[in-house]
Amino acid sequence: MLDISLLKNGRFSVNGGAPRLALVHHGFRTTQMGAADKRQDKFAARYASLGLLNLARSAQVDFERGRIPFEPDIKYFDEDNYADDAALAAAISDWLKPAAARFVLVSLYSLAFERTRAMIGLMDASEHCIMVGGAHPTVAPEIDFAHLVVRGEGGGALRHILSHFLEPGFGVGEEARGICFKADGKTTMGDTVFDKSIADIPSPAFAYELIQDDTSLAGESRERWWKAVGISQQIYICTQSCRARCTFCSTYLIHGKLVSRPVDLIEGDIRHLIGFGNDSIQFHDDDLLQHEQLDELLEMLAGYDMVWTCNARSEVMNAGLAARMYRAGCRKVFLGLESMDQRSLDYYNKATTVEMNINAVNVLDAAGIGVVCGYIIGAPHDTVASILEDLDRVLQLPIFFLATAILTPDIGTTEYKRALRRIPLLQELGDGGTKLNIRPRPDLFGTSAPYGLPTVSDAVTKDQLNELYALVNCEFILRPELIERVNHYVYPSRREEALSWCALQRNRIRELASTATLPEVRTRAQKLSAYVEAQGLFSEYDMKDSA
């Protein structure tokens, strides 16, 4: 980490009036989809950073309650508004220049680690206090280009920083517990800190007004076509963390125990979003159905003319709940199905069964809700044959969209710890694998999924898993019933985009039919490619896709 004494130079001062906070949303141009196939980048999601917006609102509330000495001047910077990272860094520096205390707050994503390092390096570290947080810094906090690293929830940490930075008492006390920093050569490593501010922070819970003058984000997010509902959709969170302990997920490491926002405050937030012109919501919670007032939440949502999507788990789903969700405005659900193989579900610690998955998909579909399913390949016990058998089981379900992923040993997760014991080269991600400066290493593990990390299957290589990944996507998409589901579940303004995605899969299956190294993949790809050509599926969108 950068020594904070670098800022004791007369060009940065916390005693020169109100500080300026630049909230920097950076890294969404670096996507796993794009790493696998650049043609997919145009279909990627883009939305504001809820973590940064929540920090902004926390700072506003802290000033209103007299908990910080100055009202900070806050501006939100999104990379998509700038031609490149150099222009983004210049805009941040220019806006911060009039203030004596200049803070740059960045949510750091693993995939974008090197890009963000390079962008931050364009700003003078002796005049700007660089503060990073998010999922990656929480589990790997030794960030060499930042002065301050915050682990876990950052509201209390930001309050302490704005009140005590560079003073003798900095870094001392409960609110400072999550801060990592170096001062005069001595490093202090904070703990992961959880808070419950989501349960009581006044509406609006997230400072959406900060992005209203952002031309690319004003009034709406851009969700992927298969998850979008309505015309103007906004993301929103009303629960924190997740009750589940899936081995591939780090959310509970970052957010701790479940905390739910009271329904009356959620209703105030929804009114606020309606006031901005939003007609739809994506509940970005890990599992909306874990809300402790779920009955009251659904009843409240039913009183508003808004449609919404959410994430859920299969074990709680039944026909009655699915029907109530539909009546309350739910139109799509992302279901963490992951596999139709019980051995895999047990390995992932999903605490679900194949029967629960089948029931959840069927009752949601019967209720009129489009089912988007998470699906993972590449567990240690997976073979080419077992993956293809599992795919055939999945293809029998009435799923609207299949969001496939290769099992990733994300840093800090149980999967990472398992992989660390089995793959010696993984030690090279950090200093001997023991330090907390871990990050993806595409130079060691390549850029294909999972980016900069190894796969963990014993019998299937990373290249082979990527072939299977492409085949899974193509076999799911390139079916006549998919056109029916697109027409039924996709908002009219997004249907052409959806069909363009389908055409991309048509092109990919042609490529796979000639390039696949696995005989099983090549055979299935050739058969599917011939069928698609004979049926003329999505052929009218080939030109638009190639363009």
Coordinates of C-alpha atoms in Angstrom, one line a residue:
M1 CA 0.0 0.0 0.0
L2 CA 1.0 3.6 -0.5
D3 CA 2.2 5.3 2.7
I4 CA -0.3 8.0 3.8
S5 CA 2.6 10.2 4.8
L6 CA 3.0 10.9 1.1
L7 CA 0.0 13.2 1.5
K8 CA 1.6 15.3 4.3
N9 CA 3.3 17.6 1.8
G10 CA 1.2 20.8 1.8
R11 CA -0.6 19.9 -1.4
F12 CA -3.3 17.8 0.4
S13 CA -5.0 19.0 3.5
V14 CA -8.0 17.8 5.6
N15 CA -8.2 21.2 7.3
G16 CA -8.9 23.2 4.2
G17 CA -12.7 23.0 4.0
A18 CA -15.1 20.5 2.7
P19 CA -13.5 17.4 1.0
R20 CA -14.3 16.3 -2.4
L21 CA -15.1 12.6 -3.0
A22 CA -14.8 11.2 -6.6
L23 CA -16.8 8.0 -6.8
V24 CA -15.3 6.0 -9.6
H25 CA -17.1 3.2 -11.3
H26 CA -14.4 1.4 -13.2
G27 CA -13.9 -2.2 -14.5
F28 CA -17.2 -3.1 -16.2
R29 CA -15.5 -2.8 -19.6
T30 CA -13.5 -5.8 -18.5
T31 CA -15.9 -8.7 -18.6
Q32 CA -15.6 -12.5 -18.5
M33 CA -17.9 -12.6 -21.5
G34 CA -15.6 -10.4 -23.4
A35 CA -12.5 -12.3 -22.4
A36 CA -14.2 -15.5 -23.8
D37 CA -15.4 -13.8 -27.0
K38 CA -15.2 -10.1 -27.8
R39 CA -18.3 -10.3 -29.9
Q40 CA -20.3 -10.7 -26.6
D41 CA -19.2 -7.4 -25.1
K42 CA -22.1 -5.5 -26.8
F43 CA -24.5 -7.7 -24.8
A44 CA -23.0 -7.0 -21.4
A45 CA -24.9 -5.4 -18.6
R46 CA -24.1 -1.9 -17.4
Y47 CA -25.4 -0.3 -14.2
A48 CA -24.2 1.9 -11.4
S49 CA -22.2 0.8 -8.5
L50 CA -24.6 0.2 -5.6
G51 CA -21.7 0.1 -3.1
L52 CA -20.4 3.5 -4.1
L53 CA -23.9 5.0 -4.1
N54 CA -24.6 3.6 -0.7
L55 CA -21.4 5.2 0.6
A56 CA -22.5 8.5 -0.9
R57 CA -25.8 8.3 0.9
S58 CA -24.1 7.3 4.1
A59 CA -21.9 10.3 4.0
Q60 CA -24.8 12.6 3.4
V61 CA -26.7 11.1 6.3
D62 CA -23.6 11.3 8.6
F63 CA -23.3 15.1 7.9
E64 CA -27.1 15.6 8.5
R65 CA -26.7 13.8 11.9
G66 CA -23.6 15.8 12.8
R67 CA -21.2 12.8 12.7
I68 CA -18.7 14.3 10.3
P69 CA -17.4 17.9 10.4
F70 CA -18.0 18.9 6.7
E71 CA -20.6 18.1 4.1
P72 CA -18.5 16.3 1.4
D73 CA -18.8 17.4 -2.2
I74 CA -19.5 14.2 -4.1
K75 CA -19.5 13.4 -7.8
Y76 CA -20.0 10.1 -9.6
F77 CA -17.7 9.1 -12.5
D78 CA -18.5 6.3 -14.8
E79 CA -16.0 4.9 -17.2
D80 CA -18.6 4.6 -20.0
N81 CA -18.8 8.4 -20.2
Y82 CA -15.1 8.7 -21.3
A83 CA -13.3 7.7 -24.4
D84 CA -10.6 5.9 -22.4
D85 CA -9.1 5.6 -19.0
A86 CA -6.7 8.5 -19.6
A87 CA -9.7 10.8 -20.2
L88 CA -11.5 9.4 -17.1
A89 CA -8.4 10.0 -14.9
A90 CA -8.0 13.5 -16.3
A91 CA -11.7 14.3 -15.6
I92 CA -11.4 13.1 -12.0
S93 CA -8.2 15.1 -11.3
D94 CA -9.7 18.3 -12.8
W95 CA -12.9 18.0 -10.7
L96 CA -10.9 17.3 -7.5
K97 CA -8.4 20.1 -8.1
P98 CA -10.2 23.0 -6.3
A99 CA -10.5 21.0 -3.0
A100 CA -7.7 20.7 -0.4
A101 CA -8.8 17.2 0.5
R102 CA -9.2 15.1 -2.6
F103 CA -10.4 11.5 -2.2
V104 CA -10.8 9.0 -5.0
L105 CA -13.1 6.1 -4.1
V106 CA -12.9 3.1 -6.4
S107 CA -14.7 -0.3 -6.3
L108 CA -12.0 -2.8 -7.3
Y109 CA -13.0 -5.8 -9.4
S110 CA -10.7 -8.8 -9.7
L111 CA -11.1 -9.0 -13.5
A112 CA -10.1 -5.3 -13.8
F113 CA -7.3 -5.2 -11.3
E114 CA -4.5 -4.3 -13.7
R115 CA -6.7 -1.9 -15.7
T116 CA -7.7 0.0 -12.5
R117 CA -4.0 0.0 -11.3
A118 CA -3.0 1.6 -14.6
M119 CA -5.9 4.2 -14.5
I120 CA -5.1 5.2 -10.9
G121 CA -1.4 5.5 -11.8
L122 CA -2.4 8.4 -14.1
M123 CA -3.2 10.5 -11.0
D124 CA -0.7 12.0 -8.6
A125 CA -0.6 9.9 -5.5
S126 CA 0.9 12.8 -3.5
E127 CA -2.2 14.9 -4.2
H128 CA -5.0 12.4 -4.2
C129 CA -5.9 9.9 -1.5
I130 CA -6.7 6.7 -3.2
M131 CA -9.3 4.5 -1.4
V132 CA -10.4 1.2 -2.7
G133 CA -13.1 -1.3 -1.5
G134 CA -15.4 -4.0 -2.7
A135 CA -15.3 -7.8 -2.9
H136 CA -11.7 -8.1 -4.1
P137 CA -10.1 -5.8 -1.5
T138 CA -12.1 -7.5 1.3
V139 CA -10.5 -10.9 0.6
A140 CA -7.2 -9.6 -0.8
P141 CA -6.5 -6.2 0.8
E142 CA -2.8 -5.7 0.1
I143 CA -3.4 -3.3 -2.8
D144 CA -0.1 -1.6 -3.8
F145 CA -1.6 1.4 -5.6
A146 CA -4.0 2.6 -2.8
H147 CA -3.5 4.6 0.3
L148 CA -6.5 3.2 2.1
V149 CA -8.2 -0.2 1.6
V150 CA -11.6 -0.9 3.2
R151 CA -12.7 -4.4 4.0
G152 CA -16.4 -5.2 4.1
E153 CA -19.0 -2.5 4.6
G154 CA -17.4 1.0 4.2
G155 CA -19.9 3.4 5.9
G156 CA -18.2 3.5 9.3
A157 CA -14.7 3.5 7.7
L158 CA -15.6 6.5 5.5
R159 CA -17.0 8.3 8.5
H160 CA -13.7 7.8 10.4
I161 CA -11.6 8.8 7.4
L162 CA -13.5 12.1 6.9
S163 CA -13.3 12.9 10.6
H164 CA -9.7 11.8 11.5
F165 CA -7.6 11.3 8.4
L166 CA -3.9 12.3 8.9
E167 CA -4.6 13.1 12.6
P168 CA -2.8 11.4 15.5
G169 CA -5.9 9.3 16.3
F170 CA -6.4 8.0 12.8
G171 CA -6.9 4.3 12.6
V172 CA -8.0 4.0 16.2
G173 CA -11.4 2.9 17.4
E174 CA -14.3 0.7 16.3
E175 CA -15.1 2.7 13.1
A176 CA -11.5 2.3 11.9
R177 CA -11.5 -1.5 12.3
G178 CA -12.0 -2.2 8.6
I179 CA -9.3 0.2 7.3
C180 CA -6.0 -1.1 6.0
F181 CA -3.2 1.5 5.6
K182 CA 0.5 2.2 5.9
A183 CA 1.8 5.2 8.0
D184 CA 5.5 6.0 8.3
G185 CA 6.4 2.6 7.1
K186 CA 4.1 0.7 9.6
T187 CA 1.3 -1.3 8.1
T188 CA -2.1 -1.7 9.8
M189 CA -4.3 -4.5 8.4
G190 CA -8.0 -4.0 9.3
D191 CA -10.6 -6.7 9.7
T192 CA -13.7 -7.4 7.5
V193 CA -16.4 -5.2 9.0
F194 CA -20.1 -5.7 8.6
D195 CA -22.8 -3.1 9.4
K196 CA -26.6 -3.0 9.3
S197 CA -27.0 0.5 7.8
I198 CA -29.3 -1.0 5.1
A199 CA -31.9 -1.6 7.8
D200 CA -32.2 2.1 8.8
I201 CA -30.6 4.5 6.4
P202 CA -33.2 7.1 5.3
S203 CA -34.7 7.0 1.8
P204 CA -33.4 7.1 -0.8
A205 CA -31.3 4.2 0.4
F206 CA -28.9 4.7 -2.5
A207 CA -28.1 8.1 -3.9
Y208 CA -29.5 7.6 -7.4
E209 CA -29.7 11.3 -7.8
L210 CA -25.9 11.3 -8.3
I211 CA -26.3 9.6 -11.6
Q212 CA -29.2 11.6 -13.0
D213 CA -27.0 14.0 -14.9
D214 CA -24.9 11.1 -16.2
T215 CA -26.2 10.8 -19.8
S216 CA -25.4 7.1 -20.1
L217 CA -27.1 6.1 -16.8
A218 CA -29.8 8.8 -16.3
G219 CA -33.0 7.1 -15.1
E220 CA -32.1 3.6 -16.0
S221 CA -29.6 0.8 -16.0
R222 CA -29.0 -1.5 -19.0
E223 CA -29.5 -5.0 -17.9
R224 CA -28.8 -8.0 -20.3
W225 CA -31.7 -8.7 -22.6
W226 CA -32.5 -12.0 -20.9
K227 CA -32.8 -10.4 -17.5
A228 CA -34.4 -7.1 -18.4
V229 CA -38.1 -6.2 -17.8
G230 CA -39.8 -3.0 -18.6
I231 CA -38.4 0.1 -20.4
S232 CA -36.6 1.9 -17.6
Q233 CA -35.1 -0.6 -15.2
Q234 CA -33.1 0.2 -12.0
I235 CA -31.2 -2.1 -9.8
Y236 CA -31.9 -2.1 -6.0
I237 CA -31.0 -4.1 -2.9
C238 CA -33.1 -4.6 0.2
T239 CA -31.3 -7.5 1.8
Q240 CA -27.6 -7.8 2.7
S241 CA -25.6 -11.0 2.4
C242 CA -27.0 -14.5 1.9
R243 CA -28.1 -17.3 4.3
A244 CA -26.5 -19.9 2.0
R245 CA -22.8 -21.0 2.0
C246 CA -22.1 -22.1 -1.5
T247 CA -18.5 -23.0 -1.9
F248 CA -18.0 -20.8 -5.0
C249 CA -19.5 -17.6 -3.5
S250 CA -17.8 -14.9 -1.4
T251 CA -20.9 -12.7 -0.6
Y252 CA -21.1 -13.8 3.0
L253 CA -17.4 -13.2 3.5
I254 CA -18.0 -9.6 2.5
H255 CA -21.4 -8.8 4.0
G256 CA -21.7 -11.2 7.0
K257 CA -25.1 -12.2 8.3
L258 CA -28.4 -11.5 6.7
V259 CA -29.8 -8.0 7.2
S260 CA -33.2 -6.9 5.7
R261 CA -34.4 -3.4 5.0
P262 CA -37.9 -2.8 6.5
V263 CA -40.7 -2.9 4.1
D264 CA -41.9 0.7 4.9
L265 CA -38.4 2.0 3.9
I266 CA -38.4 -0.1 0.8
E267 CA -41.7 1.4 -0.2
G268 CA -40.3 4.9 0.2
D269 CA -37.3 3.9 -2.0
I270 CA -39.7 2.5 -4.7
R271 CA -41.6 5.8 -4.7
H272 CA -38.3 7.6 -5.1
L273 CA -37.4 5.4 -8.1
I274 CA -40.8 5.9 -9.7
G275 CA -40.2 9.6 -9.3
F276 CA -37.1 9.2 -11.5
G277 CA -39.3 7.6 -14.2
N278 CA -38.3 3.9 -13.5
D279 CA -41.0 1.4 -14.4
S280 CA -39.2 -1.7 -13.4
I281 CA -36.7 -3.0 -10.8
Q282 CA -34.0 -5.6 -10.7
F283 CA -33.7 -6.8 -7.1
H284 CA -30.0 -7.3 -7.0
D285 CA -30.1 -9.2 -3.7
D286 CA -28.4 -12.6 -3.6
D287 CA -31.8 -14.1 -2.7
L288 CA -34.8 -11.8 -2.4
L289 CA -36.9 -14.6 -0.9
Q290 CA -34.7 -14.6 2.2
H291 CA -36.2 -11.2 3.3
E292 CA -37.6 -11.6 6.8
Q293 CA -40.8 -9.8 5.9
L294 CA -41.3 -11.5 2.5
D295 CA -45.1 -11.7 2.9
E296 CA -45.4 -8.0 3.6
L297 CA -42.9 -7.2 0.9
L298 CA -44.9 -9.0 -1.8
E299 CA -48.2 -7.4 -0.6
M300 CA -46.6 -4.0 -0.8
L301 CA -45.2 -4.6 -4.3
A302 CA -48.5 -5.7 -5.6
G303 CA -49.8 -2.2 -4.9
Y304 CA -47.5 -0.6 -7.4
D305 CA -47.6 -0.8 -11.2
M306 CA -44.0 -2.0 -11.5
V307 CA -42.6 -5.2 -12.8
W308 CA -39.5 -6.7 -11.3
T309 CA -36.9 -9.5 -11.4
C310 CA -35.0 -11.1 -8.6
N311 CA -32.5 -13.9 -7.6
A312 CA -33.8 -16.9 -5.7
R313 CA -33.0 -20.4 -4.5
S314 CA -35.0 -23.4 -5.4
E315 CA -35.6 -25.0 -2.0
V316 CA -38.3 -22.5 -0.9
M317 CA -40.2 -22.4 -4.1
N318 CA -43.7 -23.8 -4.5
A319 CA -46.7 -23.1 -6.7
G320 CA -48.4 -20.8 -4.2
L321 CA -45.3 -18.6 -3.7
A322 CA -44.6 -18.4 -7.5
A323 CA -48.2 -17.3 -8.1
R324 CA -47.9 -14.6 -5.4
M325 CA -44.7 -13.3 -6.9
Y326 CA -46.3 -13.0 -10.3
R327 CA -49.3 -11.1 -8.9
A328 CA -46.8 -8.8 -7.1
G329 CA -45.1 -7.9 -10.5
C330 CA -42.3 -10.5 -10.8
R331 CA -41.7 -11.4 -14.4
K332 CA -38.3 -13.1 -14.3
V333 CA -36.3 -15.0 -11.7
F334 CA -32.7 -15.9 -11.7
L335 CA -32.6 -19.3 -10.1
G336 CA -29.3 -20.7 -8.7
L337 CA -29.9 -24.2 -10.2
E338 CA -26.2 -24.8 -10.9
S339 CA -26.5 -28.5 -11.8
M340 CA -28.9 -31.4 -12.3
D341 CA -26.3 -33.8 -10.8
Q342 CA -26.7 -34.4 -7.1
R343 CA -23.0 -35.1 -6.6
S344 CA -22.3 -31.6 -8.0
L345 CA -25.0 -29.9 -5.8
D346 CA -23.5 -31.6 -2.7
Y347 CA -20.0 -30.6 -3.7
Y348 CA -21.1 -26.9 -4.1
N349 CA -22.8 -27.1 -0.7
K350 CA -26.0 -25.9 -2.4
A351 CA -28.2 -27.6 0.3
T352 CA -30.7 -28.4 -2.5
T353 CA -31.7 -31.5 -4.5
V354 CA -32.3 -32.2 -8.1
E355 CA -36.0 -32.7 -7.3
M356 CA -36.1 -29.2 -5.7
N357 CA -34.5 -27.7 -8.8
I358 CA -37.0 -29.4 -11.1
N359 CA -40.0 -28.3 -9.0
A360 CA -38.8 -24.7 -8.8
V361 CA -38.3 -24.4 -12.5
N362 CA -41.7 -25.9 -13.2
V363 CA -43.8 -23.9 -10.7
L364 CA -42.2 -20.6 -11.8
D365 CA -42.8 -21.4 -15.5
A366 CA -46.4 -22.4 -14.7
A367 CA -46.9 -19.1 -12.9
G368 CA -45.8 -17.1 -16.1
I369 CA -42.4 -16.2 -14.7
G370 CA -39.4 -16.5 -17.1
V371 CA -36.8 -18.8 -15.4
V372 CA -33.2 -17.9 -15.9
C373 CA -30.9 -20.6 -14.4
G374 CA -27.4 -20.4 -13.3
Y375 CA -25.5 -23.4 -14.5
I376 CA -21.9 -24.4 -13.6
I377 CA -19.6 -26.9 -15.3
G378 CA -16.1 -27.9 -14.3
A379 CA -16.3 -29.5 -10.8
P380 CA -13.3 -31.7 -9.9
H381 CA -15.3 -34.9 -10.5
D382 CA -16.7 -33.7 -13.9
T383 CA -15.9 -35.5 -17.0
V384 CA -16.8 -34.7 -20.6
A385 CA -19.4 -37.4 -20.5
S386 CA -20.9 -36.3 -17.2
I387 CA -21.2 -32.7 -18.4
L388 CA -23.0 -33.6 -21.6
E389 CA -25.3 -35.9 -19.6
D390 CA -26.1 -33.1 -17.2
L391 CA -26.7 -30.7 -20.1
D392 CA -29.2 -33.2 -21.6
R393 CA -31.1 -33.2 -18.3
V394 CA -31.2 -29.4 -18.2
L395 CA -32.5 -29.1 -21.8
Q396 CA -35.6 -31.0 -20.7
L397 CA -36.6 -28.1 -18.4
P398 CA -38.8 -25.1 -19.4
I399 CA -36.0 -22.6 -18.8
F400 CA -36.1 -19.3 -20.6
F401 CA -32.3 -18.6 -20.4
L402 CA -29.3 -20.6 -19.2
A403 CA -26.5 -18.5 -17.7
T404 CA -23.5 -20.9 -17.9
A405 CA -20.2 -20.5 -16.1
I406 CA -17.1 -22.5 -15.6
L407 CA -16.4 -23.2 -11.9
T408 CA -14.1 -20.5 -10.7
P409 CA -11.9 -20.7 -7.6
D410 CA -12.6 -17.1 -6.8
I411 CA -10.1 -15.6 -4.4
G412 CA -11.1 -16.1 -0.7
T413 CA -13.8 -18.7 -1.4
T414 CA -13.9 -22.3 -0.3
E415 CA -13.2 -23.2 -3.9
Y416 CA -10.1 -21.1 -3.8
K417 CA -8.9 -22.8 -0.6
R418 CA -9.6 -26.2 -2.1
A419 CA -7.7 -25.3 -5.3
L420 CA -4.8 -23.9 -3.4
R421 CA -4.1 -27.3 -1.8
R422 CA -4.3 -29.1 -5.2
I423 CA -2.7 -26.7 -7.7
P424 CA 0.9 -25.7 -6.8
L425 CA 1.0 -23.0 -9.4
L426 CA -1.9 -21.2 -7.7
Q427 CA 0.7 -20.2 -5.0
E428 CA 2.0 -17.7 -7.6
L429 CA -1.1 -15.5 -7.4
G430 CA 0.5 -13.8 -4.4
D431 CA 3.7 -13.9 -2.5
G432 CA 4.0 -17.6 -1.9
G433 CA 0.2 -17.9 -1.8
T434 CA 0.2 -16.7 1.8
K435 CA -0.1 -12.9 1.5
L436 CA -3.2 -10.9 0.8
N437 CA -2.1 -9.3 -2.4
I438 CA -3.6 -12.0 -4.6
R439 CA -5.0 -11.2 -8.0
P440 CA -5.8 -13.0 -11.3
R441 CA -2.7 -13.9 -13.3
P442 CA -3.6 -14.2 -17.0
D443 CA 0.1 -14.5 -17.8
L444 CA 0.1 -17.8 -15.9
F445 CA -3.5 -19.1 -16.4
G446 CA -4.6 -17.4 -19.6
T447 CA -7.4 -15.1 -20.5
S448 CA -10.1 -17.7 -21.2
A449 CA -12.7 -18.4 -18.5
P450 CA -12.0 -18.2 -15.7
Y451 CA -9.9 -15.2 -16.5
G452 CA -6.4 -15.4 -14.9
L453 CA -7.3 -18.4 -12.7
P454 CA -7.1 -22.2 -13.1
T455 CA -10.0 -24.6 -13.6
V456 CA -10.3 -27.4 -11.0
S457 CA -11.6 -30.4 -13.0
D458 CA -9.4 -33.4 -12.7
A459 CA -10.4 -35.0 -16.0
V460 CA -11.2 -31.9 -18.3
T461 CA -8.7 -29.2 -19.2
K462 CA -9.4 -25.5 -19.2
D463 CA -9.4 -25.4 -23.0
Q464 CA -11.8 -28.3 -23.1
L465 CA -14.1 -26.7 -20.5
N466 CA -14.2 -23.6 -22.7
E467 CA -15.2 -25.8 -25.7
L468 CA -17.9 -27.4 -23.6
Y469 CA -19.0 -24.0 -22.3
A470 CA -19.5 -22.8 -25.9
L471 CA -21.4 -26.0 -26.8
V472 CA -23.7 -25.7 -23.8
N473 CA -24.7 -22.1 -24.8
C474 CA -25.3 -23.1 -28.4
E475 CA -27.3 -26.2 -27.6
F476 CA -29.5 -24.3 -25.3
I477 CA -30.1 -21.3 -27.5
L478 CA -30.3 -22.9 -31.0
R479 CA -33.7 -24.5 -30.6
P480 CA -37.0 -23.4 -32.1
E481 CA -38.7 -23.1 -28.7
L482 CA -36.2 -20.4 -27.8
I483 CA -37.8 -18.1 -30.4
E484 CA -41.1 -18.6 -28.7
R485 CA -39.6 -17.8 -25.3
V486 CA -37.9 -14.6 -26.7
N487 CA -41.2 -13.4 -28.1
H488 CA -43.0 -14.2 -24.8
Y489 CA -40.5 -13.0 -22.2
V490 CA -38.3 -10.3 -23.8
Y491 CA -39.6 -6.7 -23.8
P492 CA -40.4 -5.7 -27.4
S493 CA -37.6 -3.1 -27.6
R494 CA -35.0 -5.7 -26.7
R495 CA -36.2 -8.6 -29.0
E496 CA -33.9 -7.7 -31.9
E497 CA -31.0 -7.7 -29.6
A498 CA -32.0 -11.1 -28.2
L499 CA -32.3 -12.6 -31.7
S500 CA -28.9 -11.1 -32.5
W501 CA -27.5 -12.9 -29.6
C502 CA -29.0 -16.1 -30.9
A503 CA -27.4 -15.4 -34.3
L504 CA -24.1 -15.1 -32.6
Q505 CA -24.6 -18.6 -31.2
R506 CA -25.4 -19.8 -34.7
N507 CA -22.0 -18.4 -35.9
R508 CA -20.3 -20.0 -32.9
I509 CA -21.6 -23.5 -33.5
R510 CA -20.3 -23.3 -37.1
E511 CA -16.9 -22.4 -35.7
L512 CA -17.1 -25.1 -33.0
A513 CA -18.0 -27.7 -35.6
S514 CA -14.7 -27.2 -37.3
T515 CA -12.4 -26.2 -34.4
A516 CA -13.4 -28.4 -31.5
T517 CA -10.7 -30.7 -30.2
L518 CA -13.0 -32.9 -28.1
P519 CA -14.5 -35.6 -30.4
E520 CA -17.8 -35.5 -28.4
V521 CA -18.1 -31.7 -28.8
R522 CA -17.2 -31.8 -32.5
T523 CA -19.7 -34.5 -33.2
R524 CA -22.5 -32.7 -31.4
A525 CA -21.5 -29.3 -32.9
Q526 CA -21.6 -30.7 -36.4
K527 CA -25.0 -32.3 -35.9
L528 CA -26.4 -29.1 -34.4
S529 CA -24.8 -26.8 -37.1
A530 CA -26.4 -29.0 -39.8
Y531 CA -29.8 -28.9 -38.1
V532 CA -29.6 -25.1 -37.7
E533 CA -28.6 -24.6 -41.3
A534 CA -31.4 -26.9 -42.6
Q535 CA -34.0 -25.1 -40.5
G536 CA -32.7 -21.6 -41.2
L537 CA -32.8 -20.7 -37.5
F538 CA -31.9 -17.1 -36.9
S539 CA -30.4 -16.8 -40.4
E540 CA -31.9 -13.3 -40.9
Y541 CA -29.8 -11.9 -38.0
D542 CA -26.4 -13.3 -39.2
M543 CA -25.6 -10.0 -41.0
K544 CA -26.3 -7.9 -38.0
D545 CA -24.3 -10.1 -35.7
S546 CA -21.3 -10.1 -38.0
A547 CA -21.5 -6.3 -38.3

